Every structure is written in structure tokens, then in C-alpha cells.
Amino acid sequence: MNLELSDEQRLLKDTVDRLLSQHSLADVPLFKRSWTWRRELWNQFAEMGLLGLPFDAEFGGMVGSPFETMLVMESMGRNLAVEPFLSTVLVSGGLIAHSQDRVLMDRLLPKIAEGKLMVSFAHAEPFARYDLSSVEAIAQKTSAGWRLTGSKRFVFHGQDAQSWLVSARIENVQGEIGIFLVDPAESGIKTKDYTSQDDRAVIDIRFDGVVAEARLDCRGCALPLIERIADEAAAALCADAVGAMSAAHEITVNYLKTRQQFGVAIGTFQALQHRAVEMLIAIEQARSMAIFAAFSVQQRDPKMRANGVSAAKAVVNKSARFVGQHSIQLHGGIGMTEDYCIGRYFKRLTLFEFLWGDSDYHLGRLSEAGGLNESERDPELFADDLNLLSLPD
Amino acid sequence: MDLELTPVERAFQEEVRAFIRTSLPADIRRKIAMEQRWNRSDIERWQKILFAKGWAVPNWPVQWGGCDWTPMQRYLFAEEGHRAAAPEVLSFNVNMVGPVIIAFGTEEQKRVFLPRIANLDFWFCQGFSEPGAGSDLASLNTRAIRQGDEYVINGQKIWTSKAHYADWMFCLVRTDPRAARKQDGITYLLIDMKTPGITRRPIITIDGQHHFNEVFFDDVRVPVSNRIGEENMGWRYAKYLLGNERGGQARVGISKRRLDRAKLMARHVPTGPGRTLWDDIRFRQKVAMLEAELKALELTQLRVITRQRSSGVGNVPDPASSILKIKGSELQQATSEIYMEVCGPLGIPFLPDYSAGKAVVDQDHSVGPEWAAGAVSNYFFWRELTIAGGSTEIQKNIVAKRVLDLGK
């Protein structure tokens, strides 16, 4: 067992941290931005190989593991980056890379890796909440090819993407789920653009008999693939949240050292010191679980993968809420202002909880599965307990 | 980065597991698994078995019977013991006074004490806390006055765990009341508990058990040769030792074992016709969250261990050990809470004999059942975990100062 970074991983982390800290958005409020992502930064991502990070070498990828993904995501969270690394590379790229579709892999993955193509996954529907199988959009086979009808919500960077992957049921609501490649310029599409609470570009989409370019070959129903990607996305987001939490904590601790009240730095007050320590503990627990999530998504057994990710998301969600709220609290009034950076971390951490499953969802899933269940390896240990099960009269 | 054990680590883990399975006496295992109180003979028997195996004091230098294990091996050894319901080593001996004698003792002290400490021929207790010196340990007042080759000691210690079992005490006494800093006038002594003038008085805790004691010193004469290091330098040695105390207190294995037990029993506790507690999703979600937090703590501890390995500091207390102590004690309490909740009203009867490991509850009478008998008492007693060994609040002070650099 080794929980230290390798030399290559450290180099990757340092390089990404340096680049992203130069482009940190901590002090750039939304109203000062006229863009939803930065071309120049995206190009640098491509040059560094980050846009093909998880892909195989034959597609121009770096064959990085989820641990490398974790390092990049942590840096993005720390610097509040809004580029569509998650939606294009990890989610859409992941769907294609984990599918059986050689044609689309050859066609799309190299372009993503080169930074020439952005793809967004349109999956969530108005009434689905976190249920990945709640898909009511329909794909019908016609002479013109597959035609899609339905509504999709919360499509991150949908307005920036040149292609969408869209989930829909084949032929009718009982059909299996398929994933379709759609050109956003097709007719029959209506979109609503908006910005998320944490400054990211999002759209909702209405499809009305829209012609799809292709169906992604998943050898049958796409749900297992979507579940895998949801776990990978949740794992990656845990690292983003850890980055945002660490930055928020550093900023807060620094504030405690400089802000004077009653003639002294407020960091001399024990109540505030203890809160800062509690935040640190919450972050350390979250960091451990971001690592565990990155480990778990490499498990072949989907149940072990899901259990690990759910345990991680539950812990990181809890830490994110605690650290976010108290970053504001320890700042006092200044923490409430739009101009000051801490609120942007708070908002990112808050939205993190909703992305790919909140704590209730993940704890529900984990407890349905009976828990992490690595235990119970020595049933003999409690044999005496079991022998004594008789209850009093 | 790899979360799987290496083949070498796994082989070691299996070796430890197999040894415990074949060597741990069944009656001791039963007591620990059912969370009854162990007594001196339980700990002594197990420690002598470990001594014979060469595993009594893994953290010591090989010269004194240590194992030259990596921090990971030491972790696996402790974890396997926790999971398999082996008694914990007597920390006072193995983790506290032993390493202090090794670091600061004379050759004579090492030769006399270390083998006996390792084999538990000498049971040590810790004479630190006093009525006026709890978390503020340096305020201690027990007075030692040098007279020739002896110190004459007068004063009182309190909360002395297991002093009723102890042959010896490692003790902090005040030798220079006029020192500018109160930390500077303290001396570290080894005191034979049979010395005339020592009186032990039990303190019965809220679980009805005898864990703690008051120890009174009335003109107790201790040879100067039983002093560790220099006079008035005792605080330095004690601090070295406090770091050792905190290091191992995450105790993830114990919490996991208790959670295993809670889950197992919840599957059998009826909550109405044809239903058990395990069918209640609210209960299962609580368990799932605890398991997740325990997994996080386990990995936090493993990160500290990996860092020790790469930086080569095996024995220097990492400030992260305070974090492990805070979170570890909280989760131990949380698991005792869950087990209490599993037992629910079945835990209402107060059965001190059961908890003390003395008697088995009579199944023909309407008290019990036995598996629930200690639940509430243990819950009461484990409140101790966030108080002893440097309270949670003291640990937070340490982290604020040493890690976050606050308060200057």
C-alpha cells in the first residue's frame, strides 16, 4: 500500500497547480466575465495532454488513472476553474471510451484530446432527481435515422459543445436506454441558457423529433455504462470539492490571522481556533475519501465501485457543507459579499452536493447494498452473542 | 498511489491473523468481543504469549526485543489484534514508559526494567494527573524533595488507570517550585508501588466499574537512581511520551469490530412481528455513514503512516496524530452509541458483574440478554475517550497552534 504521490504524479500536480493558479477565478466575480470558458487555457490543457488524460495512447491519450484525474480536479476546485474538463473529457469522453464503439472512439476521442471538440452529456430529466434510470426521452428509428423527442436538464457547457450525447429510451418508455450523438445545430431543438449558482454555463434542452447522427454502441442497454460514468464523475468531483475546501480553509485561516478585533487577531480566540481545526479534520476526512473514490472506480465489480463512491460522496458532501458554511461564518460580514472570494468557494461546495447524487441518495444506495461490507470477516467472533439471542420473558 | 496491500504486506497480515487465531485464549477473546472488562491476568497472559513469539514490543529497537517492523507492519499488527478481539497491549508499558527509558534511561535502568516491562512482569501505571492538574498537566504539585540518595514525595495523583493492578508507576513530580516556567521544575521518576507511604483508593466510574484510582504519597522515599534523565527535565520526557500516547488512538479496528457486532445483532433484534432492526432503513443509513467515516479515518491514518515511511520519522509525533485522536475517539464513541441503540430497552438492566467479566447473566432470569448487558455501561464509560490522553479540546489547541499556526 502506498498513499504517496509518485514522482510523475507530483510533477503533474505541480504543473497543473501552477497553470491554474495563474488563472485562478477566486477574485473574478461572474459579472466581470464575458465568457463561459477560456480558449487560451483550454489550449494549454490540450498541450499538456490533460484533455486526453484518461484515454488510451492510440487516441492521443495519456492513459492516466483516476488518481491523475483526482489531481487535476483538485486543482480545478482550488482555483475555481470553470472549463468543461469534467463534462467533455471525463463524462462524454468516458462514455465513448468505455463503450464498444470503435467508430466513434476513432472519430471523437482524438479530437477531444486535441482540444478541438467539446461534448456534453444530456441525461438528467425534469423528474429524475438523482435516479439514473429515469429516462423518458424517446428515440425512434425512422428512414432518416434515429429521431429524439424529450426534455433534458442541467446540461453543463451544453452551449459551448459542438456535439451532445443524449440518453433516450428505444422506441417507447419501456425500451432500453440508448445514447445518441446529436449535432446542436439540428432542427427541432430548443434550448434555455443559464448560469449555475457557482458560475458555470448550463442549458436545458427540448428535443422535438431531432435527427441523431449516430447511436453509441454499448452492446445493449446503456444504463450500466451511465452508472459507471456517474460514479467516475462523482469520484472526480470529490477531488474538486477537496481542492475548493482546502483553498477556502487556507483563506479563512489567513483571515483569522490578520483580522483584528478587541485589539488582537481574531485567530487568538479559542472558539474560532477550534472551528478552524474542525474544518481541517473535515477536509482530511474528505481528502481520504477522494482517494478512496478514485480507488473504487477502478474496481471491476460494479457493486464495489458503487459502494466505494457512495461512501466517499457521503463523507465529502458532509465535509463540503461544514467547511463551506463555516468559511462564511468565520469571515463574518465580509464573507457575505459578492466581491469577496470566499462566497464563490461556498457556492461551488454547495452545488457539489447536488451533482451526481446528494448524501441521502448515496447513503440510501450504500445502505440498500448492506454497507461497505468489508467487515464480517470473522463470524466466529460473535458466535457467543448469537448463541445468547434468546430474549427475556 | 495504491490502496492494495503489497504481497509482502498481505503475507504479513495473514501471518499475524493466523497467529492470533491459534494463540489467543478463547476466554479472553470472548471477553473482549463481548466488551466485558478485562483484568490483569487476561492482559498478562496475552502479553506473555506475544513475548514468547517475539511480538511483545514491536515498536522498540530490536536490541530490546523490538521487531524492526515498518510503520505499516506495526499498523497491520495493531489492526489485526483489534479486529480479532485480542486485548490491546498495555500502552503504559509498551508505548509510554518503555520508549522513554529507551530514549532517556541509564544502561542500568534499561537492563533492569525493559525486559520486565516487555514481559509484563512489571505493570506500570501513569502518575500524571492531579486534582489541580488535569488538562493543564504542567500545574502539578506533587512535591519531591531531595534527601541524600532519595527523593521524599508528598502529594496526590488522580485518575490513575489500573493503579490497582500496578507494580510500578512512572510519575511526574515537582522538584523545583521556584522555576520561572512551571514546565521547568518537573522530574520524571519510576516509583515502586510497594513503597511504604503509598495509598491507593478506587474511583468508581459511571459504569459502576473500577478503572481509576486516587494515589496518595505520604513521605514516600524513592531512590535517585529511579529518576529518568536529569532533575527538572521531566516535562521534556513526558512530552515525548504524550506523542506516543496519541499516535495509536484512531483504533479503527476496534470501531469496525463493534460496528460488525452492531450490524450482526441488528439483523436479529425484533422490532415487531416478522421485522428486525436491520429492516429499518433509517438505522441502516446511520450505520452506512459510520462505516464511511471509519473508512475515511482508516485512510487518513494510512496517509500518516505512508508519510512516516517516506520521511523516515518513525517515532516523532506527527501533529496529524492529534487529528487521529480527535476523530478516532469520536468514532469509537459513535460506535458505542450505535451498539447501545441496537440493544435499546434490552440494555436497561444495570449488570455490573457482567461488565466486570465476573459472571454470566442467568438466561433463566428476566435480566439480559447477555449480548446486550454491557451496551449502556460501555456507552457511559466510553465518554472517557474524548477526555483522557489529552482531551479533544486540548488536541484542538495543539492542532491550532502547531498545524494552523494560530494564536500567536
mmCIF file of N, CA and C in Angstrom, chain A residues 23-115:
data_model
loop_
_atom_site.group_PDB
_atom_site.id
_atom_site.type_symbol
_atom_site.label_atom_id
_atom_site.label_comp_id
_atom_site.label_asym_id
_atom_site.label_seq_id
_atom_site.Cartn_x
_atom_site.Cartn_y
_atom_site.Cartn_z
ATOM 1 N N HIS A 23 -4.381 31.311 -13.400
ATOM 2 C CA HIS A 23 -5.676 31.666 -13.999
ATOM 3 C C HIS A 23 -6.813 31.512 -12.983
ATOM 4 N N SER A 24 -6.468 31.657 -11.709
ATOM 5 C CA SER A 24 -7.488 31.453 -10.684
ATOM 6 C C SER A 24 -8.655 32.427 -10.850
ATOM 7 N N LEU A 25 -9.839 31.897 -10.634
ATOM 8 C CA LEU A 25 -11.029 32.749 -10.734
ATOM 9 C C LEU A 25 -11.528 33.183 -9.366
ATOM 10 N N ALA A 26 -10.692 32.953 -8.341
ATOM 11 C CA ALA A 26 -11.133 33.297 -6.991
ATOM 12 C C ALA A 26 -11.557 34.767 -6.907
ATOM 13 N N ASP A 27 -10.848 35.629 -7.611
ATOM 14 C CA ASP A 27 -11.149 37.057 -7.496
ATOM 15 C C ASP A 27 -11.816 37.628 -8.740
ATOM 16 N N VAL A 28 -12.437 36.752 -9.522
ATOM 17 C CA VAL A 28 -13.117 37.227 -10.730
ATOM 18 C C VAL A 28 -14.598 36.887 -10.642
ATOM 19 N N PRO A 29 -15.397 37.825 -10.115
ATOM 20 C CA PRO A 29 -16.824 37.537 -9.987
ATOM 21 C C PRO A 29 -17.476 37.343 -11.357
ATOM 22 N N LEU A 30 -18.574 36.664 -11.336
ATOM 23 C CA LEU A 30 -19.278 36.327 -12.569
ATOM 24 C C LEU A 30 -19.563 37.551 -13.426
ATOM 25 N N PHE A 31 -19.965 38.666 -12.768
ATOM 26 C CA PHE A 31 -20.386 39.812 -13.581
ATOM 27 C C PHE A 31 -19.210 40.469 -14.315
ATOM 28 N N LYS A 32 -18.002 40.053 -13.970
ATOM 29 C CA LYS A 32 -16.837 40.575 -14.689
ATOM 30 C C LYS A 32 -16.408 39.654 -15.833
ATOM 31 N N ARG A 33 -17.191 38.598 -16.083
ATOM 32 C CA ARG A 33 -16.781 37.649 -17.117
ATOM 33 C C ARG A 33 -17.693 37.790 -18.324
ATOM 34 N N SER A 34 -17.083 37.703 -19.510
ATOM 35 C CA SER A 34 -17.912 37.751 -20.713
ATOM 36 C C SER A 34 -17.835 36.417 -21.438
ATOM 37 N N TRP A 35 -17.396 35.373 -20.728
ATOM 38 C CA TRP A 35 -17.165 34.087 -21.362
ATOM 39 C C TRP A 35 -17.599 32.988 -20.415
ATOM 40 N N THR A 36 -17.769 31.785 -20.950
ATOM 41 C CA THR A 36 -18.115 30.660 -20.087
ATOM 42 C C THR A 36 -16.948 29.697 -19.925
ATOM 43 N N TRP A 37 -15.942 29.848 -20.783
ATOM 44 C CA TRP A 37 -14.702 29.084 -20.629
ATOM 45 C C TRP A 37 -13.608 29.845 -21.351
ATOM 46 N N ARG A 38 -12.341 29.494 -21.119
ATOM 47 C CA ARG A 38 -11.235 30.284 -21.662
ATOM 48 C C ARG A 38 -10.457 29.475 -22.691
ATOM 49 N N ARG A 39 -10.528 29.934 -23.944
ATOM 50 C CA ARG A 39 -9.905 29.225 -25.062
ATOM 51 C C ARG A 39 -8.409 28.995 -24.834
ATOM 52 N N GLU A 40 -7.759 30.073 -24.372
ATOM 53 C CA GLU A 40 -6.309 30.018 -24.195
ATOM 54 C C GLU A 40 -5.927 28.924 -23.170
ATOM 55 N N LEU A 41 -6.686 28.871 -22.068
ATOM 56 C CA LEU A 41 -6.416 27.882 -21.029
ATOM 57 C C LEU A 41 -6.707 26.462 -21.538
ATOM 58 N N TRP A 42 -7.815 26.365 -22.294
ATOM 59 C CA TRP A 42 -8.197 25.055 -22.855
ATOM 60 C C TRP A 42 -7.096 24.532 -23.783
ATOM 61 N N ASN A 43 -6.516 25.457 -24.584
ATOM 62 C CA ASN A 43 -5.420 25.063 -25.473
ATOM 63 C C ASN A 43 -4.225 24.565 -24.666
ATOM 64 N N GLN A 44 -3.965 25.233 -23.551
ATOM 65 C CA GLN A 44 -2.835 24.795 -22.725
ATOM 66 C C GLN A 44 -3.105 23.424 -22.102
ATOM 67 N N PHE A 45 -4.373 23.220 -21.710
ATOM 68 C CA PHE A 45 -4.773 21.887 -21.237
ATOM 69 C C PHE A 45 -4.441 20.840 -22.302
ATOM 70 N N ALA A 46 -4.806 21.162 -23.553
ATOM 71 C CA ALA A 46 -4.567 20.215 -24.652
ATOM 72 C C ALA A 46 -3.076 19.975 -24.835
ATOM 73 N N GLU A 47 -2.296 21.043 -24.793
ATOM 74 C CA GLU A 47 -0.841 20.898 -24.970
ATOM 75 C C GLU A 47 -0.232 20.021 -23.881
ATOM 76 N N MET A 48 -0.760 20.155 -22.671
ATOM 77 C CA MET A 48 -0.226 19.359 -21.556
ATOM 78 C C MET A 48 -0.742 17.925 -21.580
ATOM 79 N N GLY A 49 -1.659 17.654 -22.496
ATOM 80 C CA GLY A 49 -2.186 16.293 -22.594
ATOM 81 C C GLY A 49 -3.358 16.035 -21.669
ATOM 82 N N LEU A 50 -3.823 17.069 -20.947
ATOM 83 C CA LEU A 50 -4.886 16.844 -19.954
ATOM 84 C C LEU A 50 -6.204 16.463 -20.595
ATOM 85 N N LEU A 51 -6.434 16.935 -21.844
ATOM 86 C CA LEU A 51 -7.740 16.672 -22.449
ATOM 87 C C LEU A 51 -7.851 15.231 -22.954
ATOM 88 N N GLY A 52 -6.723 14.528 -22.945
ATOM 89 C CA GLY A 52 -6.780 13.091 -23.246
ATOM 90 C C GLY A 52 -6.316 12.276 -22.056
ATOM 91 N N LEU A 53 -6.317 12.913 -20.887
ATOM 92 C CA LEU A 53 -5.725 12.289 -19.691
ATOM 93 C C LEU A 53 -6.129 10.823 -19.492
ATOM 94 N N PRO A 54 -7.445 10.516 -19.511
ATOM 95 C CA PRO A 54 -7.784 9.115 -19.224
ATOM 96 C C PRO A 54 -7.800 8.209 -20.458
ATOM 97 N N PHE A 55 -7.586 8.775 -21.661
ATOM 98 C CA PHE A 55 -7.768 7.951 -22.871
ATOM 99 C C PHE A 55 -6.532 7.105 -23.150
ATOM 100 N N ASP A 56 -6.768 6.049 -23.982
ATOM 101 C CA ASP A 56 -5.646 5.219 -24.422
ATOM 102 C C ASP A 56 -4.734 6.013 -25.362
ATOM 103 N N ALA A 57 -3.495 5.555 -25.440
ATOM 104 C CA ALA A 57 -2.492 6.265 -26.244
ATOM 105 C C ALA A 57 -2.890 6.336 -27.720
ATOM 106 N N GLU A 58 -3.581 5.312 -28.215
ATOM 107 C CA GLU A 58 -3.936 5.306 -29.645
ATOM 108 C C GLU A 58 -4.915 6.437 -29.993
ATOM 109 N N PHE A 59 -5.565 7.012 -28.982
ATOM 110 C CA PHE A 59 -6.463 8.144 -29.236
ATOM 111 C C PHE A 59 -5.812 9.462 -28.812
ATOM 112 N N GLY A 60 -4.522 9.438 -28.658
ATOM 113 C CA GLY A 60 -3.827 10.651 -28.235
ATOM 114 C C GLY A 60 -3.910 10.875 -26.739
ATOM 115 N N GLY A 61 -4.199 9.796 -25.986
ATOM 116 C CA GLY A 61 -4.386 9.944 -24.543
ATOM 117 C C GLY A 61 -3.123 9.686 -23.746
ATOM 118 N N MET A 62 -3.229 9.956 -22.435
ATOM 119 C CA MET A 62 -2.084 9.783 -21.533
ATOM 120 C C MET A 62 -2.213 8.540 -20.659
ATOM 121 N N VAL A 63 -3.304 7.784 -20.849
ATOM 122 C CA VAL A 63 -3.549 6.557 -20.098
ATOM 123 C C VAL A 63 -3.436 6.811 -18.589
ATOM 124 N N GLY A 64 -3.962 7.964 -18.170
ATOM 125 C CA GLY A 64 -3.907 8.306 -16.746
ATOM 126 C C GLY A 64 -4.954 7.522 -15.970
ATOM 127 N N SER A 65 -4.647 7.252 -14.696
ATOM 128 C CA SER A 65 -5.604 6.557 -13.841
ATOM 129 C C SER A 65 -6.498 7.597 -13.162
ATOM 130 N N PRO A 66 -7.531 7.139 -12.475
ATOM 131 C CA PRO A 66 -8.365 8.095 -11.710
ATOM 132 C C PRO A 66 -7.573 8.887 -10.666
ATOM 133 N N PHE A 67 -6.402 8.397 -10.268
ATOM 134 C CA PHE A 67 -5.589 9.191 -9.336
ATOM 135 C C PHE A 67 -5.052 10.450 -10.025
ATOM 136 N N GLU A 68 -4.669 10.329 -11.302
ATOM 137 C CA GLU A 68 -4.226 11.523 -12.030
ATOM 138 C C GLU A 68 -5.413 12.481 -12.226
ATOM 139 N N THR A 69 -6.561 11.902 -12.571
ATOM 140 C CA THR A 69 -7.768 12.728 -12.700
ATOM 141 C C THR A 69 -8.030 13.494 -11.405
ATOM 142 N N MET A 70 -7.852 12.797 -10.302
ATOM 143 C CA MET A 70 -8.073 13.413 -8.992
ATOM 144 C C MET A 70 -7.188 14.655 -8.815
ATOM 145 N N LEU A 71 -5.942 14.554 -9.233
ATOM 146 C CA LEU A 71 -5.021 15.677 -9.047
ATOM 147 C C LEU A 71 -5.463 16.885 -9.865
ATOM 148 N N VAL A 72 -5.901 16.624 -11.102
ATOM 149 C CA VAL A 72 -6.340 17.722 -11.964
ATOM 150 C C VAL A 72 -7.610 18.356 -11.397
ATOM 151 N N MET A 73 -8.548 17.512 -10.979
ATOM 152 C CA MET A 73 -9.813 18.032 -10.456
ATOM 153 C C MET A 73 -9.602 18.827 -9.164
ATOM 154 N N GLU A 74 -8.697 18.357 -8.335
ATOM 155 C CA GLU A 74 -8.438 19.079 -7.089
ATOM 156 C C GLU A 74 -7.922 20.485 -7.389
ATOM 157 N N SER A 75 -7.060 20.559 -8.387
ATOM 158 C CA SER A 75 -6.514 21.860 -8.762
ATOM 159 C C SER A 75 -7.607 22.757 -9.348
ATOM 160 N N MET A 76 -8.512 22.176 -10.116
ATOM 161 C CA MET A 76 -9.608 22.963 -10.682
ATOM 162 C C MET A 76 -10.493 23.519 -9.575
ATOM 163 N N GLY A 77 -10.770 22.689 -8.583
ATOM 164 C CA GLY A 77 -11.591 23.154 -7.467
ATOM 165 C C GLY A 77 -10.905 24.252 -6.680
ATOM 166 N N ARG A 78 -9.628 24.048 -6.457
ATOM 167 C CA ARG A 78 -8.844 25.016 -5.682
ATOM 168 C C ARG A 78 -8.831 26.386 -6.356
ATOM 169 N N ASN A 79 -8.815 26.387 -7.697
ATOM 170 C CA ASN A 79 -8.728 27.651 -8.428
ATOM 171 C C ASN A 79 -10.043 28.044 -9.096
ATOM 172 N N LEU A 80 -11.106 27.356 -8.706
ATOM 173 C CA LEU A 80 -12.454 27.648 -9.187
ATOM 174 C C LEU A 80 -12.552 27.657 -10.710
ATOM 175 N N ALA A 81 -11.769 26.810 -11.370
ATOM 176 C CA ALA A 81 -11.791 26.754 -12.829
ATOM 177 C C ALA A 81 -13.167 26.322 -13.319
ATOM 178 N N VAL A 82 -13.600 26.882 -14.460
ATOM 179 C CA VAL A 82 -14.930 26.548 -14.983
ATOM 180 C C VAL A 82 -14.851 25.855 -16.345
ATOM 181 N N GLU A 83 -13.667 25.461 -16.756
ATOM 182 C CA GLU A 83 -13.546 24.827 -18.065
ATOM 183 C C GLU A 83 -14.184 23.433 -18.033
ATOM 184 N N PRO A 84 -14.720 23.016 -19.203
ATOM 185 C CA PRO A 84 -15.535 21.772 -19.214
ATOM 186 C C PRO A 84 -14.712 20.489 -19.238
ATOM 187 N N PHE A 85 -13.744 20.393 -18.347
ATOM 188 C CA PHE A 85 -12.918 19.177 -18.266
ATOM 189 C C PHE A 85 -13.770 17.977 -17.844
ATOM 190 N N LEU A 86 -14.606 18.183 -16.834
ATOM 191 C CA LEU A 86 -15.462 17.092 -16.368
ATOM 192 C C LEU A 86 -16.449 16.681 -17.452
ATOM 193 N N SER A 87 -17.166 17.672 -18.018
ATOM 194 C CA SER A 87 -18.257 17.312 -18.933
ATOM 195 C C SER A 87 -17.721 16.766 -20.256
ATOM 196 N N THR A 88 -16.645 17.359 -20.779
ATOM 197 C CA THR A 88 -16.148 16.897 -22.076
ATOM 198 C C THR A 88 -15.253 15.668 -21.947
ATOM 199 N N VAL A 89 -14.232 15.757 -21.093
ATOM 200 C CA VAL A 89 -13.223 14.694 -21.067
ATOM 201 C C VAL A 89 -13.696 13.498 -20.247
ATOM 202 N N LEU A 90 -14.141 13.765 -19.020
ATOM 203 C CA LEU A 90 -14.419 12.646 -18.116
ATOM 204 C C LEU A 90 -15.770 12.012 -18.395
ATOM 205 N N VAL A 91 -16.805 12.852 -18.565
ATOM 206 C CA VAL A 91 -18.143 12.277 -18.742
ATOM 207 C C VAL A 91 -18.354 11.852 -20.199
ATOM 208 N N SER A 92 -18.322 12.807 -21.128
ATOM 209 C CA SER A 92 -18.589 12.438 -22.524
ATOM 210 C C SER A 92 -17.472 11.559 -23.073
ATOM 211 N N GLY A 93 -16.229 11.988 -22.859
ATOM 212 C CA GLY A 93 -15.097 11.176 -23.305
ATOM 213 C C GLY A 93 -15.132 9.798 -22.669
ATOM 214 N N GLY A 94 -15.490 9.751 -21.394
ATOM 215 C CA GLY A 94 -15.571 8.473 -20.688
ATOM 216 C C GLY A 94 -16.642 7.572 -21.277
ATOM 217 N N LEU A 95 -17.806 8.138 -21.590
ATOM 218 C CA LEU A 95 -18.880 7.334 -22.187
ATOM 219 C C LEU A 95 -18.397 6.686 -23.484
ATOM 220 N N ILE A 96 -17.731 7.488 -24.295
ATOM 221 C CA ILE A 96 -17.262 6.962 -25.581
ATOM 222 C C ILE A 96 -16.147 5.930 -25.354
ATOM 223 N N ALA A 97 -15.210 6.292 -24.492
ATOM 224 C CA ALA A 97 -14.050 5.410 -24.286
ATOM 225 C C ALA A 97 -14.442 4.078 -23.658
ATOM 226 N N HIS A 98 -15.450 4.082 -22.789
ATOM 227 C CA HIS A 98 -15.867 2.822 -22.156
ATOM 228 C C HIS A 98 -16.897 2.069 -22.991
ATOM 229 N N SER A 99 -17.340 2.638 -24.123
ATOM 230 C CA SER A 99 -18.338 1.938 -24.942
ATOM 231 C C SER A 99 -17.622 0.895 -25.806
ATOM 232 N N GLN A 100 -18.389 0.276 -26.697
ATOM 233 C CA GLN A 100 -17.780 -0.711 -27.593
ATOM 234 C C GLN A 100 -17.640 -0.113 -28.990
ATOM 235 N N ASP A 101 -17.774 1.200 -29.083
ATOM 236 C CA ASP A 101 -17.958 1.819 -30.393
ATOM 237 C C ASP A 101 -16.634 2.315 -30.977
ATOM 238 N N ARG A 102 -15.968 1.432 -31.731
ATOM 239 C CA ARG A 102 -14.665 1.791 -32.308
ATOM 240 C C ARG A 102 -14.785 3.002 -33.231
ATOM 241 N N VAL A 103 -15.894 3.059 -33.975
ATOM 242 C CA VAL A 103 -16.041 4.142 -34.964
ATOM 243 C C VAL A 103 -16.056 5.492 -34.264
ATOM 244 N N LEU A 104 -16.903 5.611 -33.241
ATOM 245 C CA LEU A 104 -16.992 6.908 -32.549
ATOM 246 C C LEU A 104 -15.722 7.191 -31.737
ATOM 247 N N MET A 105 -15.131 6.134 -31.202
ATOM 248 C CA MET A 105 -13.860 6.347 -30.478
ATOM 249 C C MET A 105 -12.827 6.968 -31.408
ATOM 250 N N ASP A 106 -12.656 6.337 -32.581
ATOM 251 C CA ASP A 106 -11.646 6.834 -33.529
ATOM 252 C C ASP A 106 -11.967 8.246 -33.982
ATOM 253 N N ARG A 107 -13.279 8.505 -34.125
ATOM 254 C CA ARG A 107 -13.672 9.791 -34.682
ATOM 255 C C ARG A 107 -13.597 10.907 -33.638
ATOM 256 N N LEU A 108 -14.008 10.615 -32.403
ATOM 257 C CA LEU A 108 -14.202 11.709 -31.427
ATOM 258 C C LEU A 108 -13.084 11.862 -30.401
ATOM 259 N N LEU A 109 -12.546 10.741 -29.919
ATOM 260 C CA LEU A 109 -11.587 10.868 -28.807
ATOM 261 C C LEU A 109 -10.341 11.692 -29.168
ATOM 262 N N PRO A 110 -9.729 11.463 -30.357
ATOM 263 C CA PRO A 110 -8.554 12.282 -30.687
ATOM 264 C C PRO A 110 -8.888 13.773 -30.761
ATOM 265 N N LYS A 111 -10.075 14.083 -31.252
ATOM 266 C CA LYS A 111 -10.461 15.496 -31.347
ATOM 267 C C LYS A 111 -10.645 16.119 -29.963
ATOM 268 N N ILE A 112 -11.227 15.342 -29.063
ATOM 269 C CA ILE A 112 -11.368 15.840 -27.684
ATOM 270 C C ILE A 112 -9.990 16.074 -27.092
ATOM 271 N N ALA A 113 -9.101 15.089 -27.293
ATOM 272 C CA ALA A 113 -7.756 15.184 -26.710
ATOM 273 C C ALA A 113 -6.998 16.391 -27.252
ATOM 274 N N GLU A 114 -7.250 16.723 -28.515
ATOM 275 C CA GLU A 114 -6.559 17.872 -29.121
ATOM 276 C C GLU A 114 -7.189 19.202 -28.748
ATOM 277 N N GLY A 115 -8.314 19.160 -28.084
ATOM 278 C CA GLY A 115 -8.981 20.406 -27.698
ATOM 279 C C GLY A 115 -9.819 20.994 -28.810
#
